[in-house]
PDB file of C-alpha atoms in Angstrom:
ATOM      1  CA  MET A   1     -18.384  22.160  10.161  1.00  0.00           C
ATOM      2  CA  THR A   2     -17.397  19.115  12.217  1.00  0.00           C
ATOM      3  CA  GLY A   3     -18.034  15.509  11.358  1.00  0.00           C
ATOM      4  CA  ARG A   4     -16.142  12.559  10.073  1.00  0.00           C
ATOM      5  CA  GLN A   5     -15.686  12.695   6.317  1.00  0.00           C
ATOM      6  CA  PHE A   6     -15.706   9.563   4.168  1.00  0.00           C
ATOM      7  CA  LEU A   7     -14.296   9.513   0.667  1.00  0.00           C
ATOM      8  CA  VAL A   8     -16.072   6.890  -1.405  1.00  0.00           C
ATOM      9  CA  HIS A   9     -14.682   6.116  -4.842  1.00  0.00           C
ATOM     10  CA  THR A  10     -17.365   5.821  -7.499  1.00  0.00           C
ATOM     11  CA  GLY A  11     -16.046   5.600 -11.030  1.00  0.00           C
ATOM     12  CA  ALA A  12     -13.903   8.645 -11.760  1.00  0.00           C
ATOM     13  CA  ALA A  13     -15.272  10.790  -8.960  1.00  0.00           C
ATOM     14  CA  PHE A  14     -15.142  10.957  -5.175  1.00  0.00           C
ATOM     15  CA  LEU A  15     -18.279  11.548  -3.165  1.00  0.00           C
ATOM     16  CA  LEU A  16     -17.703  13.344   0.107  1.00  0.00           C
ATOM     17  CA  LEU A  17     -20.063  11.862   2.655  1.00  0.00           C
ATOM     18  CA  PHE A  18     -20.733  12.878   6.230  1.00  0.00           C
ATOM     19  CA  SER A  19     -21.880   9.751   7.999  1.00  0.00           C
ATOM     20  CA  TRP A  20     -23.314  11.486  11.048  1.00  0.00           C
ATOM     21  CA  PHE A  21     -24.952  14.489   9.412  1.00  0.00           C
ATOM     22  CA  GLY A  22     -26.401  12.918   6.276  1.00  0.00           C
ATOM     23  CA  GLN A  23     -25.214  15.696   3.994  1.00  0.00           C
ATOM     24  CA  ALA A  24     -22.443  16.312   1.496  1.00  0.00           C
ATOM     25  CA  GLU A  25     -20.516  19.471   0.779  1.00  0.00           C
ATOM     26  CA  ASP A  26     -17.020  20.537  -0.164  1.00  0.00           C
ATOM     27  CA  THR A  27     -15.149  21.597   2.960  1.00  0.00           C
ATOM     28  CA  LEU A  28     -11.598  21.280   1.692  1.00  0.00           C
ATOM     29  CA  ALA A  29      -9.250  23.112   4.047  1.00  0.00           C
ATOM     30  CA  THR A  30      -6.100  24.557   2.523  1.00  0.00           C
ATOM     31  CA  ASP A  31      -4.545  25.481   5.874  1.00  0.00           C
ATOM     32  CA  VAL A  32      -4.020  21.915   7.087  1.00  0.00           C
ATOM     33  CA  ASN A  33      -1.617  21.924  10.031  1.00  0.00           C
ATOM     34  CA  GLN A  34      -0.986  19.764  13.100  1.00  0.00           C
ATOM     35  CA  LEU A  35      -1.698  16.739  10.903  1.00  0.00           C
ATOM     36  CA  ILE A  36      -1.461  13.041  11.754  1.00  0.00           C
ATOM     37  CA  THR A  37      -1.572  10.506   8.922  1.00  0.00           C
ATOM     38  CA  ALA A  38      -2.563   6.900   9.579  1.00  0.00           C
ATOM     39  CA  GLY A  39      -1.650   4.760   6.587  1.00  0.00           C
ATOM     40  CA  GLY A  40       1.636   4.512   4.727  1.00  0.00           C
ATOM     41  CA  THR A  41       0.072   5.519   1.418  1.00  0.00           C
ATOM     42  CA  LEU A  42      -1.177   8.821   2.841  1.00  0.00           C
ATOM     43  CA  THR A  43       2.126   9.633   4.524  1.00  0.00           C
ATOM     44  CA  ASP A  44       4.018   8.861   1.324  1.00  0.00           C
ATOM     45  CA  ILE A  45       1.826  11.278  -0.637  1.00  0.00           C
ATOM     46  CA  VAL A  46       2.199  14.042   1.966  1.00  0.00           C
ATOM     47  CA  PHE A  47       5.978  13.799   1.581  1.00  0.00           C
ATOM     48  CA  ALA A  48       5.732  13.671  -2.225  1.00  0.00           C
ATOM     49  CA  LEU A  49       3.726  16.908  -2.102  1.00  0.00           C
ATOM     50  CA  ASN A  50       6.435  18.451   0.121  1.00  0.00           C
ATOM     51  CA  LYS A  51       3.907  19.078   2.879  1.00  0.00           C
ATOM     52  CA  ASN A  52       5.632  16.965   5.515  1.00  0.00           C
ATOM     53  CA  ASP A  53       6.209  20.114   7.581  1.00  0.00           C
ATOM     54  CA  ARG A  54       2.503  19.868   8.443  1.00  0.00           C
ATOM     55  CA  LEU A  55       2.948  16.453  10.075  1.00  0.00           C
ATOM     56  CA  ILE A  56       3.199  15.993  13.825  1.00  0.00           C
ATOM     57  CA  GLY A  57       2.846  12.202  13.828  1.00  0.00           C
ATOM     58  CA  VAL A  58       2.318   9.121  11.668  1.00  0.00           C
ATOM     59  CA  ASP A  59       1.353   5.500  12.162  1.00  0.00           C
ATOM     60  CA  THR A  60       3.808   2.583  12.169  1.00  0.00           C
ATOM     61  CA  SER A  61       2.919   1.474   8.626  1.00  0.00           C
ATOM     62  CA  SER A  62       4.447   4.760   7.431  1.00  0.00           C
ATOM     63  CA  THR A  63       7.997   3.670   6.668  1.00  0.00           C
ATOM     64  CA  SER A  64       8.907   5.747   3.624  1.00  0.00           C
ATOM     65  CA  PRO A  65      10.714   7.994   2.927  1.00  0.00           C
ATOM     66  CA  ALA A  66      13.506   7.612   5.491  1.00  0.00           C
ATOM     67  CA  ALA A  67      12.754  11.051   6.960  1.00  0.00           C
ATOM     68  CA  VAL A  68       9.450   9.704   8.260  1.00  0.00           C
ATOM     69  CA  ASN A  69      11.341   7.763  10.919  1.00  0.00           C
ATOM     70  CA  ARG A  70      12.074  11.042  12.710  1.00  0.00           C
ATOM     71  CA  LEU A  71       8.365  11.588  13.344  1.00  0.00           C
ATOM     72  CA  PRO A  72       6.559  10.304  16.455  1.00  0.00           C
ATOM     73  CA  LYS A  73       4.400   7.205  15.969  1.00  0.00           C
ATOM     74  CA  VAL A  74       0.760   6.835  17.017  1.00  0.00           C
ATOM     75  CA  GLY A  75       0.593   3.051  16.640  1.00  0.00           C
ATOM     76  CA  TYR A  76      -0.596   0.903  13.748  1.00  0.00           C
ATOM     77  CA  TYR A  77      -3.294   2.509  11.612  1.00  0.00           C
ATOM     78  CA  ARG A  78      -5.734  -0.385  12.024  1.00  0.00           C
ATOM     79  CA  ASN A  79      -5.450  -0.229  15.824  1.00  0.00           C
ATOM     80  CA  LEU A  80      -5.585   3.473  16.628  1.00  0.00           C
ATOM     81  CA  SER A  81      -6.523   4.556  20.132  1.00  0.00           C
ATOM     82  CA  ALA A  82      -8.278   7.833  20.864  1.00  0.00           C
ATOM     83  CA  GLU A  83      -5.982   8.538  23.802  1.00  0.00           C
ATOM     84  CA  GLY A  84      -2.841   7.940  21.767  1.00  0.00           C
ATOM     85  CA  VAL A  85      -3.914  10.193  18.907  1.00  0.00           C
ATOM     86  CA  LEU A  86      -5.295  12.979  21.094  1.00  0.00           C
ATOM     87  CA  SER A  87      -2.102  13.095  23.168  1.00  0.00           C
ATOM     88  CA  PHE A  88      -0.461  14.730  20.126  1.00  0.00           C
ATOM     89  CA  GLU A  89      -3.074  17.523  20.150  1.00  0.00           C
ATOM     90  CA  PRO A  90      -3.714  17.288  16.385  1.00  0.00           C
ATOM     91  CA  GLU A  91      -6.026  19.507  14.378  1.00  0.00           C
ATOM     92  CA  HIS A  92      -6.389  16.965  11.574  1.00  0.00           C
ATOM     93  CA  LEU A  93      -6.329  13.166  11.362  1.00  0.00           C
ATOM     94  CA  TRP A  94      -6.205  11.584   7.911  1.00  0.00           C
ATOM     95  CA  VAL A  95      -6.880   7.858   7.906  1.00  0.00           C
ATOM     96  CA  LEU A  96      -6.585   5.301   5.130  1.00  0.00           C
ATOM     97  CA  GLU A  97      -9.653   3.115   4.630  1.00  0.00           C
ATOM     98  CA  GLY A  98      -9.604   0.266   7.149  1.00  0.00           C
ATOM     99  CA  GLY A  99      -7.809   2.310   9.785  1.00  0.00           C
ATOM    100  CA  GLY A 100      -9.255   2.758  13.257  1.00  0.00           C
ATOM    101  CA  SER A 101     -12.634   1.617  14.503  1.00  0.00           C
ATOM    102  CA  ASP A 102     -15.725   3.786  14.091  1.00  0.00           C
ATOM    103  CA  ARG A 103     -15.920   4.168  17.866  1.00  0.00           C
ATOM    104  CA  VAL A 104     -12.337   5.428  18.160  1.00  0.00           C
ATOM    105  CA  LEU A 105     -12.623   7.798  15.202  1.00  0.00           C
ATOM    106  CA  GLN A 106     -15.863   9.217  16.592  1.00  0.00           C
ATOM    107  CA  GLN A 107     -14.163   9.860  19.936  1.00  0.00           C
ATOM    108  CA  ILE A 108     -11.350  11.698  18.188  1.00  0.00           C
ATOM    109  CA  GLU A 109     -13.792  13.751  16.106  1.00  0.00           C
ATOM    110  CA  ARG A 110     -15.845  14.681  19.180  1.00  0.00           C
ATOM    111  CA  ALA A 111     -12.659  16.067  20.740  1.00  0.00           C
ATOM    112  CA  GLY A 112     -12.597  18.672  17.957  1.00  0.00           C
ATOM    113  CA  VAL A 113     -10.249  16.987  15.498  1.00  0.00           C
ATOM    114  CA  SER A 114     -11.113  17.006  11.792  1.00  0.00           C
ATOM    115  CA  VAL A 115     -11.140  13.316  10.807  1.00  0.00           C
ATOM    116  CA  VAL A 116     -11.031  12.307   7.147  1.00  0.00           C
ATOM    117  CA  VAL A 117     -11.067   8.703   5.949  1.00  0.00           C
ATOM    118  CA  PHE A 118      -9.645   8.259   2.449  1.00  0.00           C
ATOM    119  CA  ASP A 119     -10.506   5.440   0.096  1.00  0.00           C
ATOM    120  CA  LYS A 120      -7.651   2.953  -0.338  1.00  0.00           C
ATOM    121  CA  PRO A 121      -6.517   3.051  -3.981  1.00  0.00           C
ATOM    122  CA  THR A 122      -6.448  -0.281  -5.816  1.00  0.00           C
ATOM    123  CA  SER A 123      -5.540   1.053  -9.256  1.00  0.00           C
ATOM    124  CA  LEU A 124      -3.364   3.725 -10.799  1.00  0.00           C
ATOM    125  CA  GLN A 125      -6.416   5.858 -11.470  1.00  0.00           C
ATOM    126  CA  GLY A 126      -7.402   5.538  -7.828  1.00  0.00           C
ATOM    127  CA  LEU A 127      -3.900   6.609  -6.795  1.00  0.00           C
ATOM    128  CA  TYR A 128      -3.995   9.636  -9.083  1.00  0.00           C
ATOM    129  CA  GLU A 129      -7.385  10.678  -7.704  1.00  0.00           C
ATOM    130  CA  LEU A 130      -6.133  10.293  -4.136  1.00  0.00           C
ATOM    131  CA  ILE A 131      -3.095  12.461  -4.884  1.00  0.00           C
ATOM    132  CA  GLU A 132      -5.323  15.115  -6.468  1.00  0.00           C
ATOM    133  CA  ASN A 133      -7.700  15.064  -3.507  1.00  0.00           C
ATOM    134  CA  MET A 134      -4.941  15.402  -0.932  1.00  0.00           C
ATOM    135  CA  ALA A 135      -3.216  18.109  -2.975  1.00  0.00           C
ATOM    136  CA  ASP A 136      -6.490  20.046  -3.113  1.00  0.00           C
ATOM    137  CA  ARG A 137      -6.764  19.891   0.671  1.00  0.00           C
ATOM    138  CA  PHE A 138      -3.332  21.464   0.958  1.00  0.00           C
ATOM    139  CA  GLY A 139      -4.138  24.047  -1.702  1.00  0.00           C
ATOM    140  CA  ALA A 140      -1.398  22.472  -3.802  1.00  0.00           C
ATOM    141  CA  LYS A 141      -3.029  21.548  -7.111  1.00  0.00           C
ATOM    142  CA  ALA A 142       0.142  22.237  -9.111  1.00  0.00           C
ATOM    143  CA  GLU A 143       2.248  20.014  -6.855  1.00  0.00           C
ATOM    144  CA  GLY A 144      -0.317  17.230  -7.185  1.00  0.00           C
ATOM    145  CA  LYS A 145      -0.231  17.397 -10.975  1.00  0.00           C
ATOM    146  CA  GLN A 146       3.561  17.329 -10.883  1.00  0.00           C
ATOM    147  CA  VAL A 147       3.639  14.207  -8.695  1.00  0.00           C
ATOM    148  CA  ILE A 148       1.197  12.408 -11.003  1.00  0.00           C
ATOM    149  CA  ALA A 149       3.164  13.408 -14.099  1.00  0.00           C
ATOM    150  CA  GLY A 150       6.324  12.042 -12.499  1.00  0.00           C
ATOM    151  CA  ILE A 151       4.712   8.672 -11.817  1.00  0.00           C
ATOM    152  CA  LYS A 152       3.387   8.415 -15.364  1.00  0.00           C
ATOM    153  CA  SER A 153       6.758   9.237 -16.906  1.00  0.00           C
ATOM    154  CA  ASP A 154       8.621   6.728 -14.707  1.00  0.00           C
ATOM    155  CA  LEU A 155       6.324   3.752 -15.297  1.00  0.00           C
ATOM    156  CA  THR A 156       7.306   1.318 -18.018  1.00  0.00           C
ATOM    157  CA  THR A 157       5.354  -1.732 -19.144  1.00  0.00           C
ATOM    158  CA  THR A 158       7.679  -3.075 -21.825  1.00  0.00           C
ATOM    159  CA  SER A 159       9.593  -6.355 -21.524  1.00  0.00           C
ATOM    160  CA  SER A 160      12.384  -7.862 -23.601  1.00  0.00           C
ATOM    161  CA  ARG A 161      12.070 -11.357 -22.097  1.00  0.00           C
ATOM    162  CA  LYS A 162      11.672 -14.103 -24.677  1.00  0.00           C
ATOM    163  CA  GLU A 163       9.640 -16.425 -22.448  1.00  0.00           C
ATOM    164  CA  PRO A 164       6.843 -15.525 -20.031  1.00  0.00           C
ATOM    165  CA  LEU A 165       7.432 -15.918 -16.314  1.00  0.00           C
ATOM    166  CA  LYS A 166       5.022 -16.956 -13.563  1.00  0.00           C
ATOM    167  CA  ALA A 167       5.226 -15.637 -10.022  1.00  0.00           C
ATOM    168  CA  LEU A 168       3.512 -15.952  -6.653  1.00  0.00           C
ATOM    169  CA  PHE A 169       3.222 -13.222  -4.035  1.00  0.00           C
ATOM    170  CA  VAL A 170       3.288 -14.725  -0.537  1.00  0.00           C
ATOM    171  CA  LEU A 171       1.706 -12.790   2.320  1.00  0.00           C
ATOM    172  CA  GLN A 172       1.835 -15.740   4.709  1.00  0.00           C
ATOM    173  CA  ALA A 173       3.258 -19.263   4.547  1.00  0.00           C
ATOM    174  CA  SER A 174       2.338 -22.047   6.953  1.00  0.00           C
ATOM    175  CA  GLU A 175       1.644 -25.782   7.032  1.00  0.00           C
ATOM    176  CA  ARG A 176      -1.912 -25.131   5.874  1.00  0.00           C
ATOM    177  CA  GLY A 177      -0.837 -23.365   2.721  1.00  0.00           C
ATOM    178  CA  VAL A 178      -0.011 -19.901   1.486  1.00  0.00           C
ATOM    179  CA  VAL A 179      -1.940 -16.645   1.665  1.00  0.00           C
ATOM    180  CA  ALA A 180      -1.364 -15.325  -1.837  1.00  0.00           C
ATOM    181  CA  ALA A 181      -2.133 -12.114  -3.702  1.00  0.00           C
ATOM    182  CA  GLY A 182      -4.609 -12.398  -6.554  1.00  0.00           C
ATOM    183  CA  LYS A 183      -6.339  -9.867  -8.746  1.00  0.00           C
ATOM    184  CA  ASP A 184      -7.131  -6.352  -7.499  1.00  0.00           C
ATOM    185  CA  THR A 185      -3.975  -6.175  -5.383  1.00  0.00           C
ATOM    186  CA  VAL A 186      -0.799  -4.121  -5.702  1.00  0.00           C
ATOM    187  CA  PRO A 187       1.419  -7.211  -6.244  1.00  0.00           C
ATOM    188  CA  ASP A 188      -0.792  -8.344  -9.123  1.00  0.00           C
ATOM    189  CA  LEU A 189      -0.563  -4.871 -10.632  1.00  0.00           C
ATOM    190  CA  LEU A 190       3.236  -4.996 -10.375  1.00  0.00           C
ATOM    191  CA  PHE A 191       3.288  -8.397 -12.066  1.00  0.00           C
ATOM    192  CA  GLY A 192       1.119  -7.068 -14.872  1.00  0.00           C
ATOM    193  CA  PHE A 193       3.338  -4.026 -15.418  1.00  0.00           C
ATOM    194  CA  SER A 194       6.341  -6.351 -15.667  1.00  0.00           C
ATOM    195  CA  SER A 195       4.739  -8.879 -18.063  1.00  0.00           C
ATOM    196  CA  ILE A 196       4.664 -11.579 -15.385  1.00  0.00           C
ATOM    197  CA  ALA A 197       1.768 -14.007 -14.995  1.00  0.00           C
ATOM    198  CA  ASN A 198       0.289 -14.281 -11.501  1.00  0.00           C
ATOM    199  CA  VAL A 199      -0.273 -17.981 -10.748  1.00  0.00           C
ATOM    200  CA  PHE A 200      -3.157 -17.050  -8.432  1.00  0.00           C
ATOM    201  CA  SER A 201      -6.129 -15.715 -10.372  1.00  0.00           C
ATOM    202  CA  HIS A 202      -8.697 -15.174  -7.616  1.00  0.00           C
ATOM    203  CA  SER A 203      -9.477 -11.700  -6.268  1.00  0.00           C
ATOM    204  CA  GLY A 204      -7.735 -10.289  -3.212  1.00  0.00           C
ATOM    205  CA  PHE A 205      -5.629 -12.200  -0.689  1.00  0.00           C
ATOM    206  CA  LYS A 206      -6.700 -15.804  -0.105  1.00  0.00           C
ATOM    207  CA  THR A 207      -5.270 -19.100   1.091  1.00  0.00           C
ATOM    208  CA  VAL A 208      -3.885 -21.355  -1.630  1.00  0.00           C
ATOM    209  CA  SER A 209      -3.148 -25.029  -1.040  1.00  0.00           C
ATOM    210  CA  ALA A 210       0.297 -26.520  -1.515  1.00  0.00           C
ATOM    211  CA  GLU A 211      -1.224 -28.938  -4.032  1.00  0.00           C
ATOM    212  CA  TYR A 212      -2.392 -26.055  -6.206  1.00  0.00           C
ATOM    213  CA  LEU A 213       1.057 -24.495  -6.135  1.00  0.00           C
ATOM    214  CA  LEU A 214       2.748 -27.783  -7.035  1.00  0.00           C
ATOM    215  CA  VAL A 215       0.690 -27.843 -10.212  1.00  0.00           C
ATOM    216  CA  GLU A 216       1.246 -24.171 -11.062  1.00  0.00           C
ATOM    217  CA  GLN A 217       4.978 -24.082 -10.153  1.00  0.00           C
ATOM    218  CA  PRO A 218       5.786 -20.345 -10.129  1.00  0.00           C
ATOM    219  CA  ASP A 219       9.178 -19.380 -11.518  1.00  0.00           C
ATOM    220  CA  PHE A 220       9.837 -17.187  -8.509  1.00  0.00           C
ATOM    221  CA  LEU A 221       8.280 -15.977  -5.276  1.00  0.00           C
ATOM    222  CA  MET A 222       7.818 -12.453  -4.000  1.00  0.00           C
ATOM    223  CA  ALA A 223       7.227 -11.552  -0.366  1.00  0.00           C
ATOM    224  CA  PRO A 224       7.226  -8.434   1.829  1.00  0.00           C
ATOM    225  CA  GLU A 225      10.217  -7.968   4.081  1.00  0.00           C
ATOM    226  CA  HIS A 226       8.277  -8.232   7.349  1.00  0.00           C
ATOM    227  CA  VAL A 227       6.872 -11.637   6.349  1.00  0.00           C
ATOM    228  CA  VAL A 228      10.294 -13.060   5.492  1.00  0.00           C
ATOM    229  CA  ARG A 229      11.749 -11.576   8.680  1.00  0.00           C
ATOM    230  CA  SER A 230       9.085 -13.367  10.740  1.00  0.00           C
ATOM    231  CA  HIS A 231      10.601 -16.686   9.569  1.00  0.00           C
ATOM    232  CA  GLY A 232      14.065 -15.626  10.726  1.00  0.00           C
ATOM    233  CA  SER A 233      15.770 -15.507   7.341  1.00  0.00           C
ATOM    234  CA  LYS A 234      15.169 -15.797   3.618  1.00  0.00           C
ATOM    235  CA  GLU A 235      16.443 -19.378   3.718  1.00  0.00           C
ATOM    236  CA  ALA A 236      14.060 -20.297   6.540  1.00  0.00           C
ATOM    237  CA  PHE A 237      11.202 -18.696   4.626  1.00  0.00           C
ATOM    238  CA  CYS A 238      11.972 -20.903   1.614  1.00  0.00           C
ATOM    239  CA  GLN A 239      11.800 -23.939   3.897  1.00  0.00           C
ATOM    240  CA  ALA A 240       8.208 -23.208   4.932  1.00  0.00           C
ATOM    241  CA  GLN A 241       6.103 -26.344   4.511  1.00  0.00           C
ATOM    242  CA  ALA A 242       4.022 -24.967   1.644  1.00  0.00           C
ATOM    243  CA  LEU A 243       7.029 -23.594  -0.247  1.00  0.00           C
ATOM    244  CA  LYS A 244       9.912 -26.029   0.115  1.00  0.00           C
ATOM    245  CA  LEU A 245       8.537 -28.513  -2.416  1.00  0.00           C
ATOM    246  CA  LEU A 246       8.273 -25.875  -5.124  1.00  0.00           C
ATOM    247  CA  GLU A 247      11.217 -25.426  -7.473  1.00  0.00           C
ATOM    248  CA  ALA A 248      11.223 -21.728  -6.584  1.00  0.00           C
ATOM    249  CA  GLY A 249      11.340 -22.688  -2.912  1.00  0.00           C
ATOM    250  CA  LYS A 250      14.047 -25.331  -3.313  1.00  0.00           C
ATOM    251  CA  ASN A 251      16.251 -22.833  -5.127  1.00  0.00           C
ATOM    252  CA  CYS A 252      15.089 -19.951  -2.907  1.00  0.00           C
ATOM    253  CA  ARG A 253      14.208 -17.749  -5.858  1.00  0.00           C
ATOM    254  CA  VAL A 254      12.556 -15.076  -3.751  1.00  0.00           C
ATOM    255  CA  LEU A 255      12.302 -11.343  -4.250  1.00  0.00           C
ATOM    256  CA  VAL A 256      12.135  -9.811  -0.770  1.00  0.00           C
ATOM    257  CA  MET A 257      10.636  -6.346  -1.049  1.00  0.00           C
ATOM    258  CA  ASP A 258      10.138  -3.410   1.269  1.00  0.00           C
ATOM    259  CA  SER A 259       6.687  -4.071   2.702  1.00  0.00           C
ATOM    260  CA  LEU A 260       5.154  -0.712   1.809  1.00  0.00           C
ATOM    261  CA  LEU A 261       6.681  -0.878  -1.667  1.00  0.00           C
ATOM    262  CA  ALA A 262       5.215  -4.342  -2.231  1.00  0.00           C
ATOM    263  CA  LEU A 263       1.783  -3.819  -0.704  1.00  0.00           C
ATOM    264  CA  GLY A 264       1.051  -0.101  -0.876  1.00  0.00           C
ATOM    265  CA  MET A 265      -0.265   1.890  -3.810  1.00  0.00           C
ATOM    266  CA  THR A 266       2.106   4.812  -3.323  1.00  0.00           C
ATOM    267  CA  THR A 267       3.956   7.427  -5.336  1.00  0.00           C
ATOM    268  CA  ARG A 268       6.816   4.887  -5.468  1.00  0.00           C
ATOM    269  CA  ILE A 269       4.818   2.511  -7.666  1.00  0.00           C
ATOM    270  CA  ALA A 270       7.245   3.009 -10.579  1.00  0.00           C
ATOM    271  CA  GLU A 271      10.182   2.144  -8.314  1.00  0.00           C
ATOM    272  CA  ALA A 272       8.351  -1.005  -7.200  1.00  0.00           C
ATOM    273  CA  GLN A 273       7.715  -1.968 -10.813  1.00  0.00           C
ATOM    274  CA  ARG A 274      11.404  -1.539 -11.670  1.00  0.00           C
ATOM    275  CA  VAL A 275      12.480  -3.755  -8.762  1.00  0.00           C
ATOM    276  CA  VAL A 276      10.110  -6.536  -9.855  1.00  0.00           C
ATOM    277  CA  ALA A 277      11.054  -6.263 -13.534  1.00  0.00           C
ATOM    278  CA  GLU A 278      14.798  -6.325 -12.809  1.00  0.00           C
ATOM    279  CA  PHE A 279      14.472  -9.422 -10.621  1.00  0.00           C
ATOM    280  CA  ALA A 280      12.359 -11.163 -13.263  1.00  0.00           C
ATOM    281  CA  ASN A 281      14.930 -10.306 -15.920  1.00  0.00           C
ATOM    282  CA  GLU A 282      17.660 -11.884 -13.781  1.00  0.00           C
ATOM    283  CA  ILE A 283      15.590 -15.058 -13.422  1.00  0.00           C
ATOM    284  CA  ALA A 284      14.931 -15.159 -17.157  1.00  0.00           C
ATOM    285  CA  ALA A 285      18.600 -14.574 -17.996  1.00  0.00           C
ATOM    286  CA  GLY A 286      19.596 -17.483 -15.781  1.00  0.00           C
ATOM    287  CA  ARG A 287      17.336 -19.795 -17.762  1.00  0.00           C
ATOM    288  CA  GLU A 288      18.744 -18.864 -21.175  1.00  0.00           C
TER     289      GLU A 288
END
């Protein structure tokens, strides 16, 4: 059966919806080949399941593991073009929520490609369910369980720091303020795992004024690599108008993280947590 498939997360279950046919059924294909993934989280999971031999292309947000750089790119997942994707002659296109416009994905589906849009995970449970769902589609239930078990065993939420730390995740810094990560984001989850208080308590990514930050005074800043690079250097980033008056900005206490590691809910979440915790421990040790 053709038709674009939407995975909608509802509690602990996924509902498989067909937006153009108004019906739901399980059409999991275990012979997935000639696959393109659009979304770094999806590509990361395909590699973790050792199914990367099925891939013929990925989008530019797919930066991990290093082997992914040998694969052809189809552009950024939010700006897919039908012509670009179809030029690879794929059988399957897996897209992370938010990727591609409805018009483009419909064009690709009408060309005979199986298009599946996966819900973007915002929690560990959501990540585990996504891994299970993708593993099922490959006919690799055992591999999926193994990947999940590995994540669970690697995660640690203990801290030996004597004093609590406060941090701010910066997605954008300009004269108008800072776009910061609040609740229901991967950076906030990483802070929580590492016993770090997020100075921004709103939900999602929103602009925060410099005045607010001057009051809150985070102990350190965290930012994705591509954002810091856009300023030219780490030092230039710390001199951004909204950051340079903060103690963390003046002293350039910034953890620069791999962008996918910092922003993506991937199988490397335990690695991301370790990076954040180790940096926080260094900051805390310097204050003792």
